Amino acid sequence: MNSFDLHCHSWFSDGTLCPADVVKRAASNNVRYLALTDHDTVSGLKEAQATAQELGIHLIPGIEISVSWNSKTLHVLGLNIQPDTLILQHAVAKIADIRFKRAQAIALDLEKAGIPHAWEGALQYAHSTDSITRTHFARFLVEYGAAPSLGKVYRHFLRPGKPGYAKATWLDLDDTIRIIHEAKGVAVLAHPGRYDLSATACKRLLGQFAELGGDGIEVITSNHTPEQTRYFTEHCLRLGLKASCGSDFHSPEESRIDLGHIASLPAGLTPIWSNWLSILEH
Ligand code: AMP
Ligand code: MN
Ligand code: MN
Ligand code: MN
């Protein structure tokens, strides 16, 4: 259990709960510092903030930005951001457009593979069109009967070489870090163990992230093995980066790990919140 959970989703991206319910659930799990980090949108933050204030917990405004790096997709969290910063708003609008067009291409590709009405089907699961994700298509594909579970959907659909794949080029890593900094936030490389990189490529990514001014690594996340936690702890210390922790909670039905149900940061690491004085003071 952890009183900090700095990574989760609401229905403004691919979570299933409204922001108010995410915050309520976090509070009842004894989370005291919660960052809502929807994919490429800040639309849920106002509602989350209002509920956090009512319940007396701290809501840290966040976002999870999609990044293209060496033909891989990475996720970079912007934490403690000022959501109304113009350059961030522009980036958000740009990615919403990329997502919308990619979603249309996904629907068309599924149509060609003999699965009709995927566009309407996926949109049924989306609360807004700000951030249409593969998760929305995955939920539709389970409902349609194309696969028995979300996990199986991602094995047979929505990825390169499979029906329902459409390539997207997201933001550059350097632009993303710069935009987060302009929005007065800190940039954290999300779930670094999930990118399926060789040891050499992973080291190169961490080095580049630090060189470009990245602030921290998400050392504690629901899908790291103990070995990965040790590995990223070492690299955090080596590169002088701070460390973050988050559940990446999406849904009570779909997520294996609940809000706040994550380990504490390993000893010796500097928490990403170490200089968030105004938040930690009261
Ligand atoms: P997108 O950003 O639209 O490409 O969608 C990515 C989202 O799909 C991730 O944030 C996850 O929530 C979900 N996702 C991707 N791969 C898997 C998987 N193998 N199992 C479950 N969810 C996945
Ligand atoms: Mn997601
Ligand atoms: Mn992610
Ligand atoms: Mn996430």
CSV table of C-alpha atoms in Angstrom, one decimal, residues 4-278:
chain,number,residue,atom,x,y,z
A,4,PHE,CA,1.2,8.1,-3.3
A,5,ASP,CA,-0.3,6.9,-6.6
A,6,LEU,CA,0.9,9.0,-9.5
A,7,HIS,CA,-0.5,7.2,-12.5
A,8,CYS,CA,-4.1,6.3,-13.3
A,9,HIS,CA,-6.9,6.8,-15.8
A,10,SER,CA,-10.5,8.0,-16.0
A,11,TRP,CA,-13.1,7.7,-18.7
A,12,PHE,CA,-11.6,10.8,-20.4
A,13,SER,CA,-9.1,8.4,-21.8
A,14,ASP,CA,-9.4,4.6,-21.5
A,15,GLY,CA,-10.4,4.2,-17.8
A,16,THR,CA,-13.9,3.2,-17.1
A,17,LEU,CA,-14.7,5.4,-14.0
A,18,CYS,CA,-15.5,9.1,-14.1
A,19,PRO,CA,-12.7,11.3,-12.5
A,20,ALA,CA,-14.8,11.8,-9.3
A,21,ASP,CA,-15.1,8.1,-8.8
A,22,VAL,CA,-11.4,7.5,-9.4
A,23,VAL,CA,-10.7,10.0,-6.7
A,24,LYS,CA,-13.2,8.5,-4.3
A,25,ARG,CA,-11.9,5.1,-4.9
A,26,ALA,CA,-8.3,6.3,-4.3
A,27,ALA,CA,-9.4,8.1,-1.1
A,28,SER,CA,-11.1,4.9,0.2
A,29,ASN,CA,-7.8,3.0,-0.5
A,30,ASN,CA,-6.0,5.6,1.7
A,31,VAL,CA,-4.2,7.3,-1.2
A,32,ARG,CA,-3.4,10.9,-0.1
A,33,TYR,CA,-1.5,12.1,-3.2
A,34,LEU,CA,-3.1,11.1,-6.4
A,35,ALA,CA,-2.1,12.1,-10.0
A,36,LEU,CA,-4.8,11.6,-12.7
A,37,THR,CA,-2.8,10.9,-15.9
A,38,ASP,CA,-5.1,10.3,-18.7
A,39,HIS,CA,-3.6,9.5,-22.1
A,40,ASP,CA,-3.0,12.7,-24.0
A,41,THR,CA,-5.8,14.7,-22.3
A,42,VAL,CA,-6.3,16.9,-19.3
A,43,SER,CA,-10.1,17.0,-19.6
A,44,GLY,CA,-10.7,15.1,-16.4
A,45,LEU,CA,-8.6,17.2,-14.1
A,46,LYS,CA,-11.2,19.8,-13.0
A,47,GLU,CA,-13.7,17.2,-11.9
A,48,ALA,CA,-10.9,15.2,-10.2
A,49,GLN,CA,-9.7,18.4,-8.4
A,50,ALA,CA,-13.2,19.3,-7.2
A,51,THR,CA,-13.7,15.8,-5.6
A,52,ALA,CA,-10.2,15.7,-4.2
A,53,GLN,CA,-10.9,19.0,-2.4
A,54,GLU,CA,-14.2,17.7,-1.0
A,55,LEU,CA,-12.5,14.6,0.3
A,56,GLY,CA,-9.3,16.3,1.6
A,57,ILE,CA,-6.8,14.5,-0.6
A,58,HIS,CA,-4.2,16.0,-2.9
A,59,LEU,CA,-4.8,15.8,-6.6
A,60,ILE,CA,-1.7,16.3,-8.7
A,61,PRO,CA,-2.6,17.4,-12.2
A,62,GLY,CA,-1.1,15.0,-14.7
A,63,ILE,CA,-1.1,13.6,-18.2
A,64,GLU,CA,0.4,10.5,-19.9
A,65,ILE,CA,1.8,11.7,-23.3
A,66,SER,CA,2.3,9.3,-26.2
A,67,VAL,CA,5.7,9.6,-27.7
A,68,SER,CA,7.4,8.0,-30.8
A,69,TRP,CA,11.0,7.1,-30.2
A,70,ASN,CA,13.0,5.0,-32.7
A,71,SER,CA,9.8,3.5,-34.1
A,72,LYS,CA,8.6,2.5,-30.7
A,73,THR,CA,5.8,4.1,-28.7
A,74,LEU,CA,6.7,5.3,-25.3
A,75,HIS,CA,4.6,6.9,-22.5
A,76,VAL,CA,5.9,10.0,-20.7
A,77,LEU,CA,4.0,11.3,-17.6
A,78,GLY,CA,3.8,15.0,-17.0
A,79,LEU,CA,3.2,15.4,-13.3
A,80,ASN,CA,2.3,18.5,-11.3
A,81,ILE,CA,1.6,20.3,-14.6
A,82,GLN,CA,-0.4,23.5,-15.2
A,83,PRO,CA,-3.0,22.1,-17.6
A,84,ASP,CA,-4.0,25.4,-19.2
A,85,THR,CA,-0.5,26.2,-20.5
A,86,LEU,CA,-0.9,27.1,-24.1
A,87,ILE,CA,1.8,24.9,-25.6
A,88,LEU,CA,0.5,21.9,-23.7
A,89,GLN,CA,-3.0,22.7,-25.0
A,90,HIS,CA,-1.7,22.8,-28.5
A,91,ALA,CA,0.1,19.4,-28.0
A,92,VAL,CA,-3.1,17.9,-26.6
A,93,ALA,CA,-5.1,19.2,-29.6
A,94,LYS,CA,-2.5,17.8,-32.0
A,95,ILE,CA,-2.5,14.3,-30.4
A,96,ALA,CA,-6.3,14.3,-30.3
A,97,ASP,CA,-6.3,14.8,-34.0
A,98,ILE,CA,-3.7,12.0,-34.5
A,99,ARG,CA,-5.8,9.7,-32.3
A,100,PHE,CA,-9.0,10.5,-34.1
A,101,LYS,CA,-7.5,9.8,-37.6
A,102,ARG,CA,-5.8,6.6,-36.3
A,103,ALA,CA,-9.1,5.4,-34.8
A,104,GLN,CA,-10.8,5.9,-38.2
A,105,ALA,CA,-8.0,3.9,-39.9
A,106,ILE,CA,-8.3,1.1,-37.3
A,107,ALA,CA,-12.1,0.9,-37.9
A,108,LEU,CA,-11.5,0.8,-41.6
A,109,ASP,CA,-9.0,-2.0,-41.2
A,110,LEU,CA,-11.3,-4.0,-39.0
A,111,GLU,CA,-14.1,-3.5,-41.6
A,112,LYS,CA,-11.8,-5.0,-44.2
A,113,ALA,CA,-11.1,-7.9,-41.9
A,114,GLY,CA,-14.9,-8.6,-41.8
A,115,ILE,CA,-15.7,-6.8,-38.5
A,116,PRO,CA,-18.3,-4.1,-39.3
A,117,HIS,CA,-19.3,-1.1,-37.3
A,118,ALA,CA,-16.1,-0.9,-35.2
A,119,TRP,CA,-16.1,2.9,-35.2
A,120,GLU,CA,-19.6,3.1,-33.6
A,121,GLY,CA,-18.7,0.1,-31.4
A,122,ALA,CA,-15.5,1.6,-30.0
A,123,LEU,CA,-17.1,5.0,-29.6
A,124,GLN,CA,-19.8,3.5,-27.4
A,125,TYR,CA,-17.0,2.9,-24.9
A,126,ALA,CA,-15.5,6.3,-25.1
A,127,HIS,CA,-16.8,9.1,-22.9
A,128,SER,CA,-15.4,11.8,-25.1
A,129,THR,CA,-13.6,11.9,-28.5
A,130,ASP,CA,-10.5,13.6,-26.9
A,131,SER,CA,-8.6,10.4,-26.6
A,132,ILE,CA,-9.9,7.4,-28.6
A,133,THR,CA,-7.6,4.6,-27.7
A,134,ARG,CA,-7.0,1.0,-28.7
A,135,THR,CA,-8.6,0.0,-25.4
A,136,HIS,CA,-11.9,1.3,-26.7
A,137,PHE,CA,-11.6,-1.0,-29.8
A,138,ALA,CA,-10.4,-3.9,-27.6
A,139,ARG,CA,-13.6,-3.6,-25.5
A,140,PHE,CA,-15.7,-3.6,-28.6
A,141,LEU,CA,-13.9,-6.6,-30.0
A,142,VAL,CA,-14.6,-8.6,-26.8
A,143,GLU,CA,-18.3,-7.6,-27.0
A,144,TYR,CA,-18.3,-8.5,-30.7
A,145,GLY,CA,-17.0,-12.0,-29.8
A,146,ALA,CA,-13.7,-11.6,-31.8
A,147,ALA,CA,-11.7,-12.7,-28.6
A,148,PRO,CA,-12.7,-13.8,-25.2
A,149,SER,CA,-10.7,-11.2,-23.2
A,150,LEU,CA,-8.9,-7.9,-23.5
A,151,GLY,CA,-5.6,-9.7,-23.2
A,152,LYS,CA,-6.4,-12.1,-26.1
A,153,VAL,CA,-7.6,-9.2,-28.2
A,154,TYR,CA,-4.1,-7.6,-28.0
A,155,ARG,CA,-2.6,-10.9,-29.1
A,156,HIS,CA,-4.7,-11.2,-32.3
A,157,PHE,CA,-5.7,-7.6,-33.2
A,158,LEU,CA,-4.6,-3.9,-33.0
A,159,ARG,CA,-0.9,-4.5,-33.4
A,160,PRO,CA,1.5,-4.6,-36.4
A,161,GLY,CA,0.6,-7.4,-38.8
A,162,LYS,CA,-2.8,-8.0,-37.2
A,163,PRO,CA,-6.3,-6.7,-38.2
A,164,GLY,CA,-7.1,-3.3,-36.7
A,165,TYR,CA,-3.5,-2.0,-36.7
A,166,ALA,CA,-2.9,1.5,-37.8
A,167,LYS,CA,0.4,3.3,-37.4
A,168,ALA,CA,0.5,6.6,-35.6
A,169,THR,CA,3.4,9.0,-35.2
A,170,TRP,CA,3.2,10.6,-31.8
A,171,LEU,CA,5.2,13.5,-30.3
A,172,ASP,CA,9.1,13.5,-30.2
A,173,LEU,CA,10.7,12.7,-26.9
A,174,ASP,CA,12.5,16.1,-26.7
A,175,ASP,CA,9.4,18.1,-27.6
A,176,THR,CA,7.4,16.2,-25.0
A,177,ILE,CA,9.9,16.9,-22.2
A,178,ARG,CA,10.1,20.5,-23.2
A,179,ILE,CA,6.3,20.9,-23.3
A,180,ILE,CA,6.0,19.3,-19.8
A,181,HIS,CA,8.6,21.7,-18.5
A,182,GLU,CA,6.9,24.7,-20.1
A,183,ALA,CA,3.8,23.6,-18.3
A,184,LYS,CA,5.8,23.7,-15.0
A,185,GLY,CA,5.6,19.9,-14.6
A,186,VAL,CA,8.1,17.1,-14.3
A,187,ALA,CA,8.6,14.5,-17.0
A,188,VAL,CA,8.6,10.8,-15.9
A,189,LEU,CA,9.3,7.9,-18.1
A,190,ALA,CA,6.2,5.6,-17.5
A,191,HIS,CA,6.5,1.8,-17.0
A,192,PRO,CA,10.0,1.5,-18.6
A,193,GLY,CA,9.9,-2.3,-18.3
A,194,ARG,CA,7.0,-2.5,-20.8
A,195,TYR,CA,8.7,-1.4,-24.0
A,196,ASP,CA,10.2,-4.6,-25.1
A,197,LEU,CA,13.6,-3.1,-25.7
A,198,SER,CA,17.0,-4.9,-25.8
A,199,ALA,CA,19.3,-4.2,-22.8
A,200,THR,CA,21.3,-1.9,-25.1
A,201,ALA,CA,18.3,0.0,-26.4
A,202,CYS,CA,16.9,0.4,-22.9
A,203,LYS,CA,20.1,1.8,-21.6
A,204,ARG,CA,20.2,4.2,-24.6
A,205,LEU,CA,16.7,5.3,-23.9
A,206,LEU,CA,17.3,6.0,-20.2
A,207,GLY,CA,20.5,7.9,-21.1
A,208,GLN,CA,18.8,10.0,-23.7
A,209,PHE,CA,15.8,10.7,-21.4
A,210,ALA,CA,18.2,12.0,-18.7
A,211,GLU,CA,20.2,14.0,-21.3
A,212,LEU,CA,17.1,15.7,-22.6
A,213,GLY,CA,16.2,16.9,-19.1
A,214,GLY,CA,13.8,14.1,-18.2
A,215,ASP,CA,13.2,14.2,-14.4
A,216,GLY,CA,12.3,10.7,-13.3
A,217,ILE,CA,11.6,7.1,-13.9
A,218,GLU,CA,8.5,5.2,-12.8
A,219,VAL,CA,10.3,2.6,-10.8
A,220,ILE,CA,7.2,1.3,-9.1
A,221,THR,CA,4.4,0.3,-11.4
A,222,SER,CA,1.9,-2.5,-11.4
A,223,ASN,CA,3.7,-4.5,-14.1
A,224,HIS,CA,7.3,-4.5,-13.0
A,225,THR,CA,8.9,-7.7,-11.8
A,226,PRO,CA,11.1,-7.4,-8.7
A,227,GLU,CA,14.1,-7.8,-11.0
A,228,GLN,CA,12.9,-4.9,-13.2
A,229,THR,CA,12.3,-2.8,-10.1
A,230,ARG,CA,15.9,-3.4,-9.0
A,231,TYR,CA,17.2,-2.7,-12.5
A,232,PHE,CA,15.4,0.6,-12.8
A,233,THR,CA,16.4,1.6,-9.3
A,234,GLU,CA,20.1,1.1,-10.2
A,235,HIS,CA,19.7,3.2,-13.4
A,236,CYS,CA,17.8,5.9,-11.6
A,237,LEU,CA,20.7,6.2,-9.1
A,238,ARG,CA,23.3,6.0,-11.8
A,239,LEU,CA,21.7,8.8,-13.9
A,240,GLY,CA,20.7,11.0,-11.0
A,241,LEU,CA,17.0,10.8,-11.9
A,242,LYS,CA,14.2,10.9,-9.4
A,243,ALA,CA,11.7,8.0,-8.9
A,244,SER,CA,7.9,7.8,-9.2
A,245,CYS,CA,5.3,5.2,-8.4
A,246,GLY,CA,1.9,4.5,-9.8
A,247,SER,CA,-0.7,1.8,-10.3
A,248,ASP,CA,-1.7,2.6,-13.9
A,249,PHE,CA,-5.2,1.8,-12.7
A,250,HIS,CA,-7.8,1.8,-15.5
A,251,SER,CA,-10.9,0.0,-14.2
A,252,PRO,CA,-12.2,-2.1,-11.2
A,253,GLU,CA,-13.1,-4.9,-13.7
A,254,GLU,CA,-10.0,-4.8,-15.9
A,255,SER,CA,-7.1,-3.8,-13.8
A,256,ARG,CA,-5.2,-6.3,-11.7
A,257,ILE,CA,-3.9,-3.7,-9.3
A,258,ASP,CA,-6.1,-1.3,-7.5
A,259,LEU,CA,-5.4,2.4,-6.8
A,260,GLY,CA,-2.7,2.7,-4.1
A,261,HIS,CA,-2.0,-1.0,-4.1
A,262,ILE,CA,1.7,-0.6,-5.0
A,263,ALA,CA,5.0,-0.9,-3.1
A,264,SER,CA,6.9,2.0,-1.6
A,265,LEU,CA,9.9,3.4,-3.5
A,266,PRO,CA,13.0,1.5,-2.7
A,267,ALA,CA,15.3,3.1,-0.2
A,268,GLY,CA,17.9,5.5,-1.5
A,269,LEU,CA,15.9,6.9,-4.3
A,270,THR,CA,14.8,10.5,-4.5
A,271,PRO,CA,11.0,10.7,-4.8
A,272,ILE,CA,9.7,12.7,-7.8
A,273,TRP,CA,7.7,14.8,-5.3
A,274,SER,CA,10.8,15.8,-3.2
A,275,ASN,CA,10.4,19.5,-4.1
A,276,TRP,CA,6.6,19.7,-4.3
A,277,LEU,CA,6.7,21.9,-1.2
A,278,SER,CA,3.4,23.7,-1.8
